[in-house]
C-alpha positions as MATLAB code, in Angstrom:
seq = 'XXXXXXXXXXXXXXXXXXXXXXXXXXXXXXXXXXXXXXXXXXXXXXXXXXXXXXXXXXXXXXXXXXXXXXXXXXXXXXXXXXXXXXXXXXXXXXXXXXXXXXXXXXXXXXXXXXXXXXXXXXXXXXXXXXXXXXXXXXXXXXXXXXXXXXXXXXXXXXXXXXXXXXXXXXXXXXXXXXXXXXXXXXXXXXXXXXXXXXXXXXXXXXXXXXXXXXXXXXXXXXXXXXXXXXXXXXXXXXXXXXXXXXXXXXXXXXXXXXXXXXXXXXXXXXXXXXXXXXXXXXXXXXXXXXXXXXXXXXXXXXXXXXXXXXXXXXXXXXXXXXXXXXXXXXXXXXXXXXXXXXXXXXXXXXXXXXXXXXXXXXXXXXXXXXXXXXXXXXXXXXXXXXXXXXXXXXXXXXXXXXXXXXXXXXXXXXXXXXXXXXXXXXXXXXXXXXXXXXXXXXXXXXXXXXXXXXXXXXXXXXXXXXXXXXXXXXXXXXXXXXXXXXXXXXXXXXXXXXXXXXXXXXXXXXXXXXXXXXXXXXXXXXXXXXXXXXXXXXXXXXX';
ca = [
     215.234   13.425  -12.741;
     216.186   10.355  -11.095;
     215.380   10.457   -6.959;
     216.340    7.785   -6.511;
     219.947    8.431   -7.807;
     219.312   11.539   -6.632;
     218.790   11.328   -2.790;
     221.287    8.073   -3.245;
     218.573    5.367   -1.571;
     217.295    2.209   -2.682;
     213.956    2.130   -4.391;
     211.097    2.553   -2.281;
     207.997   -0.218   -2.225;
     205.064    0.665   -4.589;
     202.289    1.149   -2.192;
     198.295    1.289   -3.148;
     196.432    0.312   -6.120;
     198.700    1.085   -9.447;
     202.298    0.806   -7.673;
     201.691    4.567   -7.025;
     205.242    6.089   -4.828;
     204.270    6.984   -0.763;
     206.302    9.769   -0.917;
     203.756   12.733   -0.709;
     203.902   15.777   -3.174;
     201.878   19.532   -2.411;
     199.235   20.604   -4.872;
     200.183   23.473   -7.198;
     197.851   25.775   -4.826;
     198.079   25.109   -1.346;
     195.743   26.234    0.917;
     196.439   28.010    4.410;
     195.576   25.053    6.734;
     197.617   22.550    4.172;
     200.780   24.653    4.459;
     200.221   24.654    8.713;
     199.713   21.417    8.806;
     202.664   20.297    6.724;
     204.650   22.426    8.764;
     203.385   20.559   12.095;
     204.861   17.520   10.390;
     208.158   18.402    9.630;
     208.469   20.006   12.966;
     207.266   16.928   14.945;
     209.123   14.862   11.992;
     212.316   16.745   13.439;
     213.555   17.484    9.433;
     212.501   21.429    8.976;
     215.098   23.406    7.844;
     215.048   26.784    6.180;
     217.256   27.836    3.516;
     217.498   30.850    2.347;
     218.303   31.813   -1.080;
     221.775   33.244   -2.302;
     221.962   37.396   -2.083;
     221.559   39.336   -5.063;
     224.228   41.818   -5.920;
     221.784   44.200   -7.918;
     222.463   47.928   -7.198;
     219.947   50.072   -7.336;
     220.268   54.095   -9.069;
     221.222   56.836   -7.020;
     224.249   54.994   -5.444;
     221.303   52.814   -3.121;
     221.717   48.975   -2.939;
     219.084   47.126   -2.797;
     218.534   45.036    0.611;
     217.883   41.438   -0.009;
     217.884   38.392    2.919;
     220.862   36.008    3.743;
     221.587   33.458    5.959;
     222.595   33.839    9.649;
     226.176   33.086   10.175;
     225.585   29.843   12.020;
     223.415   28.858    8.641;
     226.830   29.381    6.881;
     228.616   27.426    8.819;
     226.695   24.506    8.969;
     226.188   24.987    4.938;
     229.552   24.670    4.716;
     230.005   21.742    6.523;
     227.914   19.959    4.794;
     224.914   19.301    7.439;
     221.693   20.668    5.184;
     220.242   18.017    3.255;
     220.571   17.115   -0.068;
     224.299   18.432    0.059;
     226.653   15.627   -0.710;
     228.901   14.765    2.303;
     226.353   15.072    5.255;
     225.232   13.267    8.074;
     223.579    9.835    7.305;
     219.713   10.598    8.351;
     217.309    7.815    8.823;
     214.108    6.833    6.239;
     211.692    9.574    7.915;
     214.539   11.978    8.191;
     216.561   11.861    4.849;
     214.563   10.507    1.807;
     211.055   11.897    2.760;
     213.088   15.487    3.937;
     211.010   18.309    3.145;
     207.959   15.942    2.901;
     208.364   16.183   -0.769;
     208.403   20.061   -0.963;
     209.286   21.469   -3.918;
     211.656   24.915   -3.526;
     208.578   27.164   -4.571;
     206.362   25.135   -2.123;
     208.949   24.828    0.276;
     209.241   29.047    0.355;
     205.661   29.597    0.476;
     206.100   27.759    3.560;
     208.350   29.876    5.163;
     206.263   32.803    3.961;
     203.470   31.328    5.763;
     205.610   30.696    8.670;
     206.753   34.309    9.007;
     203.166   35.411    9.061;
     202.543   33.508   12.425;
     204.936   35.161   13.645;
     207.613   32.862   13.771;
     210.319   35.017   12.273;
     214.061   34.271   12.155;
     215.982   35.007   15.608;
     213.021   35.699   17.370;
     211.706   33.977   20.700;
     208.159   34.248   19.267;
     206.362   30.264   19.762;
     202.336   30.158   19.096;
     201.870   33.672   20.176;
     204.154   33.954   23.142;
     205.592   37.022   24.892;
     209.001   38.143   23.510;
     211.184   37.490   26.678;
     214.072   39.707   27.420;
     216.525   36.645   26.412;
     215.839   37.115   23.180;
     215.271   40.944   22.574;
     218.967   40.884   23.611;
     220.299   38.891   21.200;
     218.034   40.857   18.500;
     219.538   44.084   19.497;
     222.967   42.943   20.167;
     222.492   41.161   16.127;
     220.964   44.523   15.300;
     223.995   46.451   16.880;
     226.810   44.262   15.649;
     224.967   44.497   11.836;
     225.647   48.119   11.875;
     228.611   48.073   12.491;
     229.853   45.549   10.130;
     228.291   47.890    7.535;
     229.884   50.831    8.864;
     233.225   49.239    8.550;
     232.396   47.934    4.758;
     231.642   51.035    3.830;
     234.302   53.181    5.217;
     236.633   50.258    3.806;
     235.053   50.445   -0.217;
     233.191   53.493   -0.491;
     233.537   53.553   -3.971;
     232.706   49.765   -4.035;
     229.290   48.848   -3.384;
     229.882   45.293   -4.485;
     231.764   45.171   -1.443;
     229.011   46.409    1.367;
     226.464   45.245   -0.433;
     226.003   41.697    1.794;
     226.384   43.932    4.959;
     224.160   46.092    3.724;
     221.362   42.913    3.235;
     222.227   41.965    7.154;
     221.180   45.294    7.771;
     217.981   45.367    6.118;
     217.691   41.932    7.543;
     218.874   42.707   11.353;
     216.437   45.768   11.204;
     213.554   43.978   10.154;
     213.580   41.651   12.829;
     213.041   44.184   15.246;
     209.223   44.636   13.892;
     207.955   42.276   16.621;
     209.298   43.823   19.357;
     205.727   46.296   18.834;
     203.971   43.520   20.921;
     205.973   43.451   23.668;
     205.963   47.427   24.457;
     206.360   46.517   28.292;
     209.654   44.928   27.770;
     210.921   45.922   25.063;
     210.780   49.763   25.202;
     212.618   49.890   28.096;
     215.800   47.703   26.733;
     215.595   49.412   23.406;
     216.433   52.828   25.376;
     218.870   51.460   28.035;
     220.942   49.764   26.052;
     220.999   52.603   23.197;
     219.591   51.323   20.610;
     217.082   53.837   20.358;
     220.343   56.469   19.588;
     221.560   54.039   16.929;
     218.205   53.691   14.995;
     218.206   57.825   14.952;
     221.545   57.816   13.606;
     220.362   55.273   10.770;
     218.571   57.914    9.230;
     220.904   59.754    7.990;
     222.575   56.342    6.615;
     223.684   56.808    2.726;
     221.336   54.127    1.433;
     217.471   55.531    1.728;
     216.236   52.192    1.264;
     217.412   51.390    5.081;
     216.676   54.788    5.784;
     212.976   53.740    4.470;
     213.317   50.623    6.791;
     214.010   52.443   10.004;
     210.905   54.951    9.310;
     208.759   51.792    9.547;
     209.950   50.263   12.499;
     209.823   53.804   13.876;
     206.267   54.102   12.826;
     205.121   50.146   14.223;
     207.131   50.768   17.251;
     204.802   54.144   17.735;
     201.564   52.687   16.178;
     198.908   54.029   19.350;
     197.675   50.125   18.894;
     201.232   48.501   20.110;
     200.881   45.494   22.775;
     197.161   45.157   22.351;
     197.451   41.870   20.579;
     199.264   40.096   23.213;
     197.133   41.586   25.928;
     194.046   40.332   24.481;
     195.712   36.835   24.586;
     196.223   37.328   27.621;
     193.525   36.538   29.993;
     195.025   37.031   33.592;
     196.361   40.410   33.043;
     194.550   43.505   34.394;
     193.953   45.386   31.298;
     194.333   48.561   33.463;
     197.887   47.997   34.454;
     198.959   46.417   31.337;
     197.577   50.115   29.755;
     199.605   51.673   32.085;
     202.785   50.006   31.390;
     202.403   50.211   27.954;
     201.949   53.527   28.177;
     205.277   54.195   29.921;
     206.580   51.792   27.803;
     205.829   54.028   24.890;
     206.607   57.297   26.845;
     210.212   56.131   27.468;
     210.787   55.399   24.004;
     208.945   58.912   22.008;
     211.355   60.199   24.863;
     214.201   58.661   23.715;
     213.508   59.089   19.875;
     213.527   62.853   20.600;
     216.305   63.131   22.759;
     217.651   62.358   19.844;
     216.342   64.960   17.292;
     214.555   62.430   15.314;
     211.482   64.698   14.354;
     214.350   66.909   12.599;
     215.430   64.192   10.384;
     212.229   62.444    9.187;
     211.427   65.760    7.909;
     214.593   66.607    6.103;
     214.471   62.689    4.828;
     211.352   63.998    2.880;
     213.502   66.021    0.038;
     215.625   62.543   -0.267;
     212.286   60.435   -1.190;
     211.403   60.266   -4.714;
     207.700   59.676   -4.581;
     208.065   58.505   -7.918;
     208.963   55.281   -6.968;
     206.630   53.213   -4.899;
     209.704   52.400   -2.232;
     209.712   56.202   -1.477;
     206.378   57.127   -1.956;
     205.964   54.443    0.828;
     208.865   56.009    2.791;
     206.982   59.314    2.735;
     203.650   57.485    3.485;
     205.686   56.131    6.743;
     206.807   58.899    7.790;
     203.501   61.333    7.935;
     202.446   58.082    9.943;
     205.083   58.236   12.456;
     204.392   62.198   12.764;
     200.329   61.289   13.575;
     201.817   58.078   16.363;
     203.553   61.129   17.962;
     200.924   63.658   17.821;
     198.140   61.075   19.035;
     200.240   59.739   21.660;
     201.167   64.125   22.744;
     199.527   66.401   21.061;
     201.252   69.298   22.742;
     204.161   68.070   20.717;
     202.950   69.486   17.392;
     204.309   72.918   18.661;
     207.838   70.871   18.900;
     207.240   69.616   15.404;
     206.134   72.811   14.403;
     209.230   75.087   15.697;
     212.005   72.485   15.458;
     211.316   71.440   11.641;
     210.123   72.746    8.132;
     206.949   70.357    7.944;
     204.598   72.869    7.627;
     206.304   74.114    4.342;
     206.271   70.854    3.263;
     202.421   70.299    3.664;
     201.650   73.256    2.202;
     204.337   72.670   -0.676;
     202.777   69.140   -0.802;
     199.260   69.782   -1.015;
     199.254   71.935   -3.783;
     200.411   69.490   -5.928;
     198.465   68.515   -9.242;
     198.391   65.004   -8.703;
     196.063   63.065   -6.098;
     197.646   60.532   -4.186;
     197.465   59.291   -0.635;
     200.346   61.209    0.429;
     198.629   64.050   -0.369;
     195.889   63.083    1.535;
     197.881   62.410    4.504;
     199.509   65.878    4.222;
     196.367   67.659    4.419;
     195.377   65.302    7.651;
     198.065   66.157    9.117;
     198.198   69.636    8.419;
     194.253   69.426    9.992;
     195.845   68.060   13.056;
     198.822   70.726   13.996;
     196.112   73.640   13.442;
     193.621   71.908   15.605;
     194.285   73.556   18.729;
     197.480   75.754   18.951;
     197.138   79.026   18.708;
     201.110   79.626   17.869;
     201.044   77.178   15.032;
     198.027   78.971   13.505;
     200.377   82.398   13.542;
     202.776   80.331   11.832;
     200.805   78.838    8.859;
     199.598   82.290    8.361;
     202.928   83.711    8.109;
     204.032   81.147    5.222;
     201.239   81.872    3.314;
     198.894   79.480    4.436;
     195.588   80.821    3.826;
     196.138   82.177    0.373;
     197.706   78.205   -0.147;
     194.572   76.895    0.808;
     192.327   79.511   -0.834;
     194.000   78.328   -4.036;
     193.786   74.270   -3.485;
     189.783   75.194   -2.508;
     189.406   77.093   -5.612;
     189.556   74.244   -7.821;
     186.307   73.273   -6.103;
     184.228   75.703   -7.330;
     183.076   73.951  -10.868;
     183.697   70.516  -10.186;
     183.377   67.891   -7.846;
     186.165   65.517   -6.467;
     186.173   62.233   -8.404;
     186.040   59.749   -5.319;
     185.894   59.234   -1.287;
     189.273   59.689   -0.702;
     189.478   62.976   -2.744;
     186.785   64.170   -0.387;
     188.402   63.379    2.139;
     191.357   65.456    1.309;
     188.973   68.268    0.413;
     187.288   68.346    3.761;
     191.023   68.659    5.221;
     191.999   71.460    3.474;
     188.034   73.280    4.669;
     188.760   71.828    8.417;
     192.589   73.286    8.471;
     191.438   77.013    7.264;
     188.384   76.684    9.853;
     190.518   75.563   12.382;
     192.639   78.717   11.473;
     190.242   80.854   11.891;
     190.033   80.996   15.239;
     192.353   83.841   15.366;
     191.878   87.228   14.558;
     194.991   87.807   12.403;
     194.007   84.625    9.994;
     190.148   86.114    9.721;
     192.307   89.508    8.767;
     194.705   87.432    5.994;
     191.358   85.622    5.005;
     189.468   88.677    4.256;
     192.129   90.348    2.302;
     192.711   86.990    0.426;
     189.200   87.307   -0.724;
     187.837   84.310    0.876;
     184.486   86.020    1.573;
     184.222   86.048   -1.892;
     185.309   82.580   -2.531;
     183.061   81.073   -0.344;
     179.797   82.649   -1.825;
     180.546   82.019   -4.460;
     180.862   78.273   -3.738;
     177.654   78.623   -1.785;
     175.945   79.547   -5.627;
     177.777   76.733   -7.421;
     176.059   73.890   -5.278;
     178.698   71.577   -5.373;
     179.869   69.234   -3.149;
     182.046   72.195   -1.586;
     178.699   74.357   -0.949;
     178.344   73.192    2.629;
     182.157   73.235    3.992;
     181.914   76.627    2.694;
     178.843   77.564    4.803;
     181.123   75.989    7.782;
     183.968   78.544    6.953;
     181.772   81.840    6.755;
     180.433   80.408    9.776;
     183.906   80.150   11.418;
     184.960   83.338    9.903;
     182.263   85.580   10.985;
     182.138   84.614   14.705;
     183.199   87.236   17.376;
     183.884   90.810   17.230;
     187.181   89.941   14.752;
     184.268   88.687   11.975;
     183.206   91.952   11.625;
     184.902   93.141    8.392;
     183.802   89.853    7.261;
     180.474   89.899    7.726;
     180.283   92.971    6.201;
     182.060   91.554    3.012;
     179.550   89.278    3.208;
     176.808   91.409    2.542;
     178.828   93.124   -0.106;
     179.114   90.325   -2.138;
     175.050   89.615   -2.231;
     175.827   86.458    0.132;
     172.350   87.309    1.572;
     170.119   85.920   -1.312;
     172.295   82.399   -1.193;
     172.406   82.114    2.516;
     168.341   82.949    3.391;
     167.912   80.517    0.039;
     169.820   78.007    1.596;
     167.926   78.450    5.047;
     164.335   78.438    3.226;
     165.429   74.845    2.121;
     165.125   76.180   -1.368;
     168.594   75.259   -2.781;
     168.768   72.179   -4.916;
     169.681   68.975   -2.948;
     172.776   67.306   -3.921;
     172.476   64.070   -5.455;
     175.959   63.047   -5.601;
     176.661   60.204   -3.580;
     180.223   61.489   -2.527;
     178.015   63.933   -0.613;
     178.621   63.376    3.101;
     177.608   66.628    5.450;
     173.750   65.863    7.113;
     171.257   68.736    6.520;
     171.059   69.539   10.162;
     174.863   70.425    9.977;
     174.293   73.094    7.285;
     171.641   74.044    9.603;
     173.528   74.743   12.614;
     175.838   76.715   10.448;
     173.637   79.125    8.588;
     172.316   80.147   11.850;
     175.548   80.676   13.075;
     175.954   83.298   10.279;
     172.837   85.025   10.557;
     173.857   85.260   14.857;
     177.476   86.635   13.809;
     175.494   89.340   11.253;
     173.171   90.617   13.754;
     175.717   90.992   16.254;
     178.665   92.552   14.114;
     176.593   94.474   11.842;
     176.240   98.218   12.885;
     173.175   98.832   13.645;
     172.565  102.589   11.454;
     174.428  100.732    8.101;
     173.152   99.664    4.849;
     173.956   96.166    5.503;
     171.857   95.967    8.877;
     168.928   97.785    6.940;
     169.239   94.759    3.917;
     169.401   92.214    6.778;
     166.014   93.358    8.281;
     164.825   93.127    4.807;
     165.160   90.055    4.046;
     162.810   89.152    7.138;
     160.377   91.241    6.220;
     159.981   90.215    2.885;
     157.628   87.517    1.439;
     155.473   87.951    4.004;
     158.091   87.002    6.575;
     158.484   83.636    5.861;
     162.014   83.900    7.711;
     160.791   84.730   10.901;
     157.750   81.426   10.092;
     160.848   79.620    9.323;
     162.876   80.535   12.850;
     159.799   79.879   14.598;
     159.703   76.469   13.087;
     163.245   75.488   13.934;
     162.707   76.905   17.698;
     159.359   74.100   17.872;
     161.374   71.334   16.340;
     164.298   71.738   18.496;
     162.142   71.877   21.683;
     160.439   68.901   20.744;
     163.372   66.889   20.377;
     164.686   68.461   23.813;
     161.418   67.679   25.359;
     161.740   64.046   24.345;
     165.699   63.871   26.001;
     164.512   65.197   28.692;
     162.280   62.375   29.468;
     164.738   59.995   28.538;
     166.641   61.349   30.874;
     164.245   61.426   33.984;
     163.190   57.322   33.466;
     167.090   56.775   33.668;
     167.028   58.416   36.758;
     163.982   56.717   38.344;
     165.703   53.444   37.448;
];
């Protein structure tokens, strides 16, 4: 191609050795700092100018269309009068600001800028320079864009609803208009506040029940940045002068007003019915679904009183069981079993409730997999120690230790106690759990029934063979702490004139009682380590 003709400017003087051109081009792989400092240039240079490529008008399946960027509508309007560059018809520009426009970008290099730009921080519409505060100017004009988006969509869509070429640009400003909320996360203070008042907060609700579940997959993860238990720190960190005490506290009412506002409006109800319209088969919804298990644990972490709200108001704990019992491994499936972990933590209602649906015979059967083999990496682990801390968590109450007994998980757990697998010590935490208190009776019992006693006093004797997989995570002093809970809960809830008290006796008498040698040593060690806290302790004092 001809520039010269091209840009319409007389040749330019050869400059350097070899009549080389001045005009500067990008290498092929620009680095970070190149792409800043070009962008410094242009600024100062007074020639930037974004433009953004033309819309796409591919629909997606299921009726969905797929949300791609456009230009603002002042963009439009000054593309169609002419005034970008390189369009035929505009404003005469001098040397610095028409022939060496762009800096000799090409459209590739030229996007990666913008890219780059965007990850500063310096997105489109937003009052964001070099790290500054969003200022209440400008959040207006983001949710008043955000507001007016919506309902240009609304009226496309009533117009052509058979028609998606017709809503499909709205549908882009939509995407678009909600994306540039993201930023408002680091301006909690501010931001919260305006996002309720002026009812935005109702209209983002409302979006997710919105016929397209892409946006509905867009609003989930503003929901779940504008949540995120991290919001605001960023800026205050910048931020020198500010006491870091009030700005907490301001972001924390910040964040109040708004979880406030989001359930006002019944959005824990329709995040969870979303779930059923998320295809986790492709990676947009299995994202979506990711999201929205995130936005659940912002909400719990930020109240966790509310997981009796979540708990009553919604389905979600039939959809964490229903999710994970599912044969593939996934994150999502870890995240359900976190979750799940979290809502049984410490609510005694919710526990009642995941034993009604079923719960402990659904985790019974997800543990029993466990039994021959091993999980095949971390995060499979991870999900396994889930499922063990939800049924411990469980049983805490009486009525699960009942549903557990009958669901033979006495059983199951010895026998994962013989295996020696990676599941041999979060078993040993369950009897543990299970035993405890007057309730662990009939377990403890069953215990002894099911010849428990040679595995457990093996076990305590340190005779078991040490696991050498490297997944393994649980310290030996945990196991520990665990088998002597069980031998307290059978001493205490065994009847004193059974069987199963007599074989209990026996198996410290035996071998020359090398259990009650063993006790003795665990007393001396644990007094010795006590003995050296204690002194600890009394120099801190005497400084």
């Amino acid at each position: 191609m001809d520039i010269d003709k091209f840009f319409k400017a007389p040749k330019l003087p050869a400059g350097g050795s070899g009549g080389s051109s001045n005009k500067r081009r990008m290498a092929e792989n620009p680095t970070p700092e190149m792409l800043k400092r070009l962008r410094t240039q242009e600024i100062n240079n007074g020639s930037h100018r974004t433009i953004t490529p033309p819309p796409s008008a591919d629909v997606k399946g299921k009726g969905r269309a797929t949300a791609v960027s456009l230009r603002d509508e002042e963009d439009e309007e000054e593309y169609e009068r002419g005034n970008f560059a390189g369009v035929d018809g505009g404003d005469d520009e001098d040397e610095e600001g028409g022939r060496f426009f762009g800096g000799g970008l090409t459209d590739e290099q030229r996007e990666i800028l913008n890219i780059f730009d965007k990850a500063q921080g310096g997105r489109e519409g937003v009052d964001v320079q070099d790290g500054d505060d969003l200022n209440i100017a400008g959040i207006r004009r983001l949710l008043l864009k955000f507001e007016r988006a919506i309902d240009k969509n609304q009226a496309q869509r009533s117009k052509y609803p058979n028609d998606p070429s017709k809503f499909i640009d709205s549908e882009a400003d939509l995407d678009a208009a909600i994306k540039s909320l993201l930023p408002l996360s680091q301006a909690p203070m501010l931001a919260y506040p305006e996002l309720v008042r002026s009812g935005t907060v109702v209209k983002l609700v409302e979006l997710l029940t919105h016929e397209n579940v892409d946006i509905v997959i867009d609003v989930v993860e503003l929901i779940k940045e504008l949540t995120d238990e991290d919001v605001g720190n960023e800026a205050d960190d910048e931020d020198e002068d500010e006491d870091e005490g009030e700005a907490g506290s301001s972001r924390e009412k910040g964040m109040k007003l708004l979880i406030d506002g989001l359930l006002e409006n019944t959005v824990l109800e329709l995040l969870v019915s979303n779930l059923s319209r998320m295809n986790e088969a492709e990676e947009s919804d299995r994202q979506g679904v990711y999201n929205t298990l995130n936005v659940f644990e912002n909400v719990l972490a930020f109240n966790p009183t509310l997981s009796r709200t979540l708990v009553t108001n919604t389905s979600v704990l039939k959809w964490l069981l229903e999710r994970v019992q599912a044969k593939t491994h996934d994150d999502n499936r870890v995240y359900a079993s976190e979750l799940l972990a979290i809502i049984l933590q410490d609510n005694r209602q919710n526990r009642l409730d995941f034993g009604k649906g079923g719960g402990v015979d659904t985790l019974l059967q997800v543990l029993s997999q466990y039994r021959k083999k091993d999980p095949v990496d971390a995060d499979e682990v991870e999900f396994m120690e889930n499922i063990f801390d939800s049924l411990c968590s469980s049983l805490a109450e009486p009525e699960i230790k009942s549903l557990f007994l009958e669901g033979e998980g006495v059983e199951l757990m010895v026998i994962m106690m013989k295996e020696k697998m990676l599941a041999r010590s979060r078993s040993i935490k369950v009897l543990d759990f299970a035993m405890q208190g007057t309730a662990g009776t009939a377990c403890c019992e069953m215990f002894v029934e099911a010849l428990g006693l040679k595995t457990l006093f093996s076990a305590f004797m340190g005779k078991a063979k040490k696991q050498k997989n490297p997944l393994a995570t649980t310290p030996a002093s945990e196991d520990a702490t665990h088998i002597l809970g069980i031998i307290s809960s059978l001493f205490s809830n065994i009847p004193s004139d059974s069987t199963a008290r007599v074989r209990l006796l026996t198996k410290f008498v035996e071998s020359d009682y090398e259990k009650v040698d063993r006790l003795l040593e665990i007393r001396e060690s644990a007094e010795a380590r006590l003995a050296v806290t204690n002194k600890e302790i009394e120099q801190e004092r005497r400084v």
